[in-house]
Amino acid sequence: MAIPNLFDPTLERALPLSRGADLRFSVYDDTTKPPTSWPMGTIGIVEIDHGAETLRFDAELVEGRLDFLLDSEKTDSVPATTSSNKVSWRLRIAFAEDPTTELPVYEGPVYRGRHG
C-alpha cells in the first residue's frame, strides 16, 4: 500500500540558462480553469544558489501574472548543475495578506542549453 504525501511536493523543473541571454518567463495561477489572476500584492521570488552566493530575482505583477526577468549579467557566472556541482534554484510566492508565509512552487537544477 502506497502512503500518500501529507501535501503535494514542490514541482521539480530544470532552469534553462544561456550565457549572454536574459531569461524571461511568466507564472500564472493555473490551479483553476481558466487560470485566475494573482491578487494585488503577490510577490514572486526566484533564487539561484551556487557556492556561497545566492542570486535573487523578484517578479513584477503585471495584469495578474508574475513576470520574471533573469538578467544574463547576473546569471552568466552560474554553472550548470552536475554531480560534483550542486547548483539549485527555487521559485516561491508570497501573498499580500501574509507576506511572511511563502508557497514553494518550483525547484530543481540549472541547465545550460546549446547556447550556454
XYZ file of N, CA, C and O in Angstrom, residues 43-95:
212
model
N 3.851 38.439 -4.296
C 5.289 38.573 -4.525
C 5.824 37.244 -5.055
O 5.528 36.188 -4.494
N 6.604 37.297 -6.124
C 7.272 36.119 -6.664
C 8.776 36.284 -6.543
O 9.307 37.362 -6.818
N 9.460 35.230 -6.114
C 10.903 35.280 -5.879
C 11.553 34.055 -6.516
O 11.105 32.928 -6.288
N 12.591 34.279 -7.313
C 13.444 33.195 -7.797
C 14.805 33.382 -7.157
O 15.356 34.482 -7.164
N 15.330 32.307 -6.581
C 16.680 32.318 -6.019
C 17.486 31.206 -6.667
O 16.973 30.100 -6.868
N 18.740 31.530 -6.987
C 19.675 30.561 -7.550
C 20.864 30.485 -6.600
O 21.503 31.494 -6.311
N 21.135 29.281 -6.108
C 22.275 29.069 -5.216
C 23.428 28.467 -5.996
O 23.245 27.483 -6.708
N 24.581 29.086 -5.848
C 25.799 28.428 -6.338
C 26.951 28.909 -5.480
O 27.196 30.100 -5.347
N 27.593 27.944 -4.835
C 28.636 28.290 -3.881
C 28.049 29.030 -2.696
O 26.956 28.723 -2.228
N 28.759 30.034 -2.229
C 28.303 30.829 -1.090
C 27.340 31.936 -1.510
O 26.776 32.618 -0.665
N 27.150 32.099 -2.808
C 26.332 33.199 -3.315
C 24.901 32.736 -3.636
O 24.688 31.636 -4.124
N 23.933 33.583 -3.339
C 22.550 33.357 -3.726
C 22.089 34.553 -4.549
O 22.142 35.684 -4.077
N 21.683 34.284 -5.787
C 21.145 35.336 -6.646
C 19.642 35.392 -6.451
O 18.971 34.352 -6.447
N 19.093 36.598 -6.306
C 17.659 36.760 -6.098
C 17.067 37.626 -7.207
O 17.625 38.666 -7.569
N 15.924 37.179 -7.722
C 15.195 37.904 -8.750
C 13.744 38.009 -8.309
O 13.113 37.001 -7.999
N 13.213 39.224 -8.264
C 11.834 39.462 -7.868
C 10.971 39.636 -9.112
O 11.392 40.249 -10.097
N 9.761 39.113 -9.051
C 8.821 39.228 -10.168
C 8.131 40.575 -10.137
O 8.034 41.226 -9.104
N 7.626 40.951 -11.292
C 6.760 42.115 -11.402
C 5.350 41.586 -11.656
O 5.144 40.738 -12.536
N 4.386 42.058 -10.870
C 2.999 41.639 -11.038
C 2.368 42.495 -12.138
O 2.206 43.705 -11.985
N 2.067 41.861 -13.281
C 1.536 42.568 -14.449
C 0.268 41.855 -14.907
O 0.309 40.685 -15.284
N -0.851 42.568 -14.847
C -2.129 42.039 -15.315
C -2.435 40.653 -14.753
O -2.870 39.748 -15.469
N -2.153 40.462 -13.472
C -2.494 39.216 -12.806
C -1.503 38.083 -12.968
O -1.737 36.974 -12.505
N -0.374 38.325 -13.625
C 0.643 37.284 -13.781
C 1.942 37.791 -13.168
O 2.171 38.993 -13.055
N 2.812 36.878 -12.790
C 4.119 37.231 -12.248
C 5.144 37.115 -13.367
O 5.391 36.018 -13.879
N 5.719 38.240 -13.776
C 6.719 38.275 -14.848
C 8.115 38.340 -14.234
O 8.404 39.216 -13.421
N 8.967 37.411 -14.653
C 10.343 37.357 -14.165
C 11.310 37.725 -15.283
O 11.084 37.380 -16.446
N 12.381 38.403 -14.919
C 13.496 38.680 -15.811
C 14.762 38.266 -15.076
O 15.124 38.862 -14.058
N 15.414 37.216 -15.562
C 16.692 36.770 -15.004
C 17.770 37.316 -15.927
O 17.978 36.820 -17.037
N 18.407 38.382 -15.480
C 19.379 39.150 -16.253
C 20.664 38.345 -16.449
O 21.267 37.860 -15.490
N 21.107 38.244 -17.695
C 22.309 37.461 -18.003
C 23.564 38.026 -17.344
O 24.508 37.283 -17.093
N 23.576 39.326 -17.054
C 24.743 39.890 -16.367
C 24.941 39.240 -15.002
O 26.055 39.125 -14.524
N 23.850 38.806 -14.372
C 23.940 38.119 -13.085
C 24.065 36.605 -13.248
O 24.725 35.950 -12.459
N 23.406 36.035 -14.265
C 23.345 34.579 -14.373
C 24.471 33.960 -15.198
O 24.641 32.746 -15.169
N 25.233 34.772 -15.933
C 26.299 34.204 -16.755
C 27.344 33.443 -15.942
O 27.976 32.518 -16.443
N 27.523 33.807 -14.686
C 28.520 33.133 -13.850
C 27.988 31.839 -13.227
O 28.750 31.083 -12.622
N 26.700 31.566 -13.385
C 26.107 30.372 -12.787
C 26.416 29.157 -13.667
O 26.058 29.127 -14.839
N 27.081 28.140 -13.107
C 27.368 26.946 -13.903
C 26.156 26.018 -13.956
O 25.194 26.192 -13.212
N 26.221 25.038 -14.829
C 25.178 24.023 -14.879
C 25.313 23.098 -13.675
O 26.395 22.942 -13.107
N 24.215 22.484 -13.294
C 24.218 21.520 -12.200
C 24.820 20.213 -12.705
O 24.417 19.695 -13.740
N 25.794 19.706 -11.974
C 26.402 18.413 -12.282
C 26.464 17.600 -10.995
O 26.103 18.091 -9.924
N 26.969 16.369 -11.083
C 27.064 15.542 -9.879
C 28.050 16.127 -8.874
O 27.907 15.940 -7.665
N 29.036 16.885 -9.350
C 30.004 17.488 -8.432
C 29.710 18.966 -8.155
O 30.317 19.564 -7.284
N 28.797 19.544 -8.890
C 28.475 20.963 -8.759
C 26.989 21.091 -8.455
O 26.159 21.041 -9.348
N 26.652 21.247 -7.208
C 25.248 21.213 -6.763
C 24.591 22.591 -6.846
O 24.272 23.200 -5.842
N 24.376 23.098 -8.054
C 23.687 24.368 -8.253
C 22.182 24.084 -8.231
O 21.714 23.132 -8.849
N 21.423 24.900 -7.504
C 19.977 24.692 -7.449
C 19.253 26.031 -7.532
O 19.839 27.083 -7.300
N 17.985 25.956 -7.858
C 17.162 27.157 -7.931
C 15.797 26.835 -7.327
O 15.432 25.678 -7.171
N 15.050 27.880 -6.955
C 13.701 27.705 -6.435
C 12.870 28.949 -6.720
O 13.404 30.041 -6.832
N 11.572 28.740 -6.848
C 10.624 29.830 -7.046
C 9.593 29.738 -5.925
O 9.030 28.677 -5.682
N 9.402 30.869 -5.239
C 8.437 30.942 -4.139
C 7.484 32.106 -4.392
O 7.856 33.093 -5.018
N 6.278 31.979 -3.841
C 5.272 33.030 -3.957
C 4.751 33.355 -2.566
O 4.520 32.459 -1.757
N 4.593 34.657 -2.297
C 4.006 35.122 -1.035
C 2.836 36.036 -1.368
O 2.857 36.764 -2.358
N 1.815 35.989 -0.536
C 0.608 36.782 -0.768
C 0.559 37.970 0.167
O 1.103 37.943 1.269
